[in-house]
Coordinates of C-alpha atoms and ligand atoms in Angstrom, one line a residue:
M164 CA 39.8 -25.8 -18.9
G165 CA 43.6 -26.0 -18.6
D166 CA 44.3 -23.0 -20.8
R167 CA 43.9 -20.5 -17.9
P168 CA 45.1 -20.5 -14.3
R169 CA 42.4 -21.6 -11.9
E170 CA 42.6 -18.2 -10.1
I171 CA 41.8 -16.4 -13.3
D172 CA 38.8 -18.6 -14.0
T173 CA 37.5 -17.9 -10.5
L174 CA 37.8 -14.2 -11.1
I175 CA 36.0 -14.4 -14.4
E176 CA 33.2 -16.4 -12.9
M177 CA 32.7 -13.8 -10.1
M178 CA 32.9 -10.8 -12.5
A179 CA 30.3 -12.5 -14.8
R180 CA 27.8 -12.2 -11.9
L181 CA 27.9 -8.4 -12.0
P182 CA 25.0 -6.6 -13.6
G183 CA 25.6 -5.8 -17.2
L184 CA 28.5 -8.2 -17.5
G185 CA 28.2 -11.6 -19.1
P186 CA 31.0 -14.3 -19.4
R187 CA 32.4 -12.6 -22.5
S188 CA 32.7 -9.1 -21.0
A189 CA 34.0 -10.7 -17.8
R190 CA 36.8 -12.4 -19.7
R191 CA 37.7 -9.1 -21.4
A192 CA 37.6 -7.2 -18.2
V193 CA 39.8 -9.7 -16.3
L194 CA 42.3 -9.8 -19.2
H195 CA 42.5 -6.0 -19.1
L196 CA 43.0 -6.0 -15.3
V197 CA 45.8 -8.5 -15.6
K198 CA 47.5 -6.4 -18.3
K199 CA 47.1 -3.2 -16.2
R200 CA 48.2 -4.9 -13.0
E201 CA 50.0 -2.0 -11.3
V202 CA 47.7 0.9 -12.4
L203 CA 44.3 -0.9 -12.2
L204 CA 44.3 -4.4 -10.7
V205 CA 46.1 -3.8 -7.5
P206 CA 44.4 -0.4 -6.7
L207 CA 41.0 -1.9 -7.6
A208 CA 41.5 -4.8 -5.3
E209 CA 42.5 -2.4 -2.5
A210 CA 39.5 -0.2 -3.1
M211 CA 37.2 -3.2 -3.0
R212 CA 38.7 -4.5 0.2
R213 CA 38.2 -1.1 1.8
V214 CA 34.6 -0.9 0.7
G215 CA 34.1 -4.5 1.9
E216 CA 35.4 -3.5 5.4
T217 CA 33.9 -0.1 5.9
V218 CA 30.6 0.2 4.0
R219 CA 27.3 -0.9 5.5
E220 CA 23.6 0.0 5.5
C221 CA 22.4 3.0 7.5
A222 CA 20.6 1.5 10.5
R223 CA 17.7 4.0 10.0
C224 CA 17.1 4.4 6.3
G225 CA 19.0 1.7 4.5
N226 CA 21.3 4.1 2.6
I227 CA 24.9 3.1 2.1
T228 CA 27.3 4.5 4.7
T229 CA 30.5 4.0 6.6
S230 CA 28.9 4.9 10.0
E231 CA 26.0 3.7 12.0
I232 CA 23.7 6.4 10.6
C233 CA 24.2 7.9 7.2
E234 CA 24.9 11.6 6.5
I235 CA 21.4 12.4 5.4
C236 CA 19.8 10.9 8.6
A237 CA 22.5 12.6 10.7
D238 CA 21.8 16.0 9.2
A239 CA 19.3 17.8 11.4
A240 CA 18.4 20.2 8.6
R241 CA 16.9 17.3 6.7
G242 CA 14.5 16.4 9.4
N243 CA 11.7 18.5 7.8
G244 CA 9.0 15.9 8.2
E245 CA 9.2 14.7 4.6
L246 CA 10.2 11.1 4.0
C247 CA 10.8 9.8 0.5
V248 CA 10.4 6.1 -0.1
V249 CA 12.6 4.6 -2.8
E250 CA 13.3 1.0 -3.9
D251 CA 17.0 1.1 -4.0
V252 CA 20.1 3.2 -3.2
A253 CA 20.5 3.9 -6.9
D254 CA 17.1 5.7 -6.7
L255 CA 18.2 7.7 -3.6
W256 CA 21.3 8.8 -5.5
A257 CA 19.1 9.8 -8.5
M258 CA 16.9 11.9 -6.2
E259 CA 19.9 13.5 -4.6
R260 CA 21.4 14.4 -8.1
G261 CA 18.1 16.2 -8.8
G262 CA 18.8 18.3 -5.6
A263 CA 15.2 19.3 -5.1
F264 CA 14.4 17.0 -2.2
K265 CA 15.3 18.3 1.2
G266 CA 13.9 15.6 3.5
R267 CA 15.0 12.1 4.4
Y268 CA 14.8 8.8 2.7
H269 CA 13.6 5.2 3.4
V270 CA 15.2 2.6 1.1
L271 CA 13.0 -0.5 0.8
G272 CA 15.7 -2.7 -0.7
G273 CA 13.4 -3.9 -3.6
T274 CA 9.8 -4.3 -4.4
L275 CA 7.1 -6.8 -3.4
S276 CA 7.1 -9.6 -5.9
A277 CA 5.0 -12.7 -5.9
L278 CA 7.2 -14.1 -8.7
D279 CA 10.4 -13.8 -6.6
S280 CA 8.5 -14.5 -3.4
V281 CA 9.5 -11.1 -1.8
G282 CA 7.1 -10.2 1.0
P283 CA 6.8 -7.1 3.2
D284 CA 9.2 -8.5 5.8
E285 CA 11.9 -9.0 3.2
L286 CA 11.7 -5.2 2.5
R287 CA 12.0 -2.4 5.1
I288 CA 8.2 -1.9 5.2
P289 CA 7.7 -2.7 9.0
D290 CA 10.6 -0.3 9.7
L291 CA 8.9 2.3 7.6
V292 CA 5.7 2.1 9.6
D293 CA 7.7 2.5 12.8
R294 CA 9.6 5.5 11.5
V295 CA 6.4 7.3 10.4
R296 CA 5.0 6.7 13.9
G297 CA 8.1 7.7 15.8
E298 CA 9.9 10.5 13.8
G299 CA 7.2 13.1 13.4
I300 CA 6.8 12.5 9.7
S301 CA 4.2 14.7 8.0
E302 CA 4.4 13.5 4.4
V303 CA 5.5 10.2 2.8
I304 CA 6.5 10.6 -0.8
L305 CA 6.3 7.3 -2.7
A306 CA 9.0 7.6 -5.3
L307 CA 8.7 4.0 -6.5
N308 CA 9.3 3.1 -10.1
A309 CA 6.4 3.0 -12.5
T310 CA 6.7 -0.8 -12.9
V311 CA 3.9 -3.3 -11.9
D312 CA 5.9 -4.4 -8.9
G313 CA 6.7 -0.8 -7.9
Q314 CA 3.1 0.3 -8.1
T315 CA 1.9 -2.9 -6.2
T316 CA 4.4 -2.0 -3.5
A317 CA 3.2 1.7 -3.4
H318 CA -0.4 0.6 -2.9
Y319 CA 0.6 -1.9 -0.2
I320 CA 2.5 0.8 1.7
A321 CA -0.4 3.2 1.4
E322 CA -2.7 0.7 3.0
E323 CA -0.2 0.0 5.8
L324 CA 0.2 3.8 6.5
Q325 CA -3.5 4.7 6.2
A326 CA -4.1 4.4 10.0
S327 CA -1.2 6.7 10.8
G328 CA -3.0 9.6 9.1
V329 CA 0.2 10.8 7.4
R330 CA -0.1 12.6 4.1
L331 CA 0.8 10.4 1.1
S332 CA 2.0 11.6 -2.3
S333 CA 3.7 10.1 -5.3
L334 CA 5.9 11.6 -8.0
A335 CA 4.0 13.2 -10.8
Q336 CA 3.7 11.4 -14.1
G337 CA 6.6 12.4 -16.2
V338 CA 8.3 9.4 -14.8
P339 CA 7.9 7.1 -17.8
I340 CA 6.0 3.8 -17.5
G341 CA 8.4 1.1 -16.7
G342 CA 11.0 3.8 -16.2
E343 CA 13.5 3.6 -13.4
L344 CA 14.4 6.7 -11.5
D345 CA 18.1 6.1 -12.0
Y346 CA 17.7 6.6 -15.8
L347 CA 16.0 10.0 -15.5
D348 CA 17.8 13.2 -16.0
D349 CA 18.0 15.5 -12.9
G350 CA 15.5 18.1 -14.2
T351 CA 12.8 15.4 -14.8
I352 CA 13.2 14.1 -11.3
S353 CA 12.9 17.6 -9.8
A354 CA 9.8 18.4 -11.9
A355 CA 8.2 15.1 -10.9
L356 CA 8.9 15.9 -7.3
K357 CA 7.5 19.5 -7.4
A358 CA 4.4 18.3 -9.2
R359 CA 3.8 15.4 -6.9
K360 CA 0.2 14.5 -6.1
G361 CA -1.8 12.9 -3.4
F362 CA -1.7 9.1 -3.4
Ligands
ZN1522 ZN1 20.2 7.0 6.7

């Protein structure tokens, strides 16, 4: 290029990989950061460094945490036998915003996808089967998105868990087709949870 320092180009290229940002928004964001060096760029870099050093996945459920086990897994009051299976941490956050769910979670880390060659071992499905066996789980709530891949994954999990005899349920309709949990308002999530049905 020549018209920009190499360091700035590198930053723009990295920012452009973020969801929702393309090259154009990345250029704007980086220029803004450089202009707001002291109030934004330096504190942001520091915040990112700290997250990079401290944040990891909960060894049990896959939630984001700064300790070995996340707060939800560590909270004895949430060991009520209910386990809610979600695709992603964003969905866990959405369920928590709703405030209606009092059990624990299992974050798969995605959905089965033939197209992207994601199989059960790429997700936390074997861990899920182990947890249901070992943690005295009475009900597994499949809170997967109403997409084709989400529903394929739900059916696969249901088959895997059939032998365990655990009760299986899914969120009630009200979750729009193709809708992602993260986009639902809190009341809708709570209603879909209360009206959950056998899977
Ligand atoms: Zn956890």
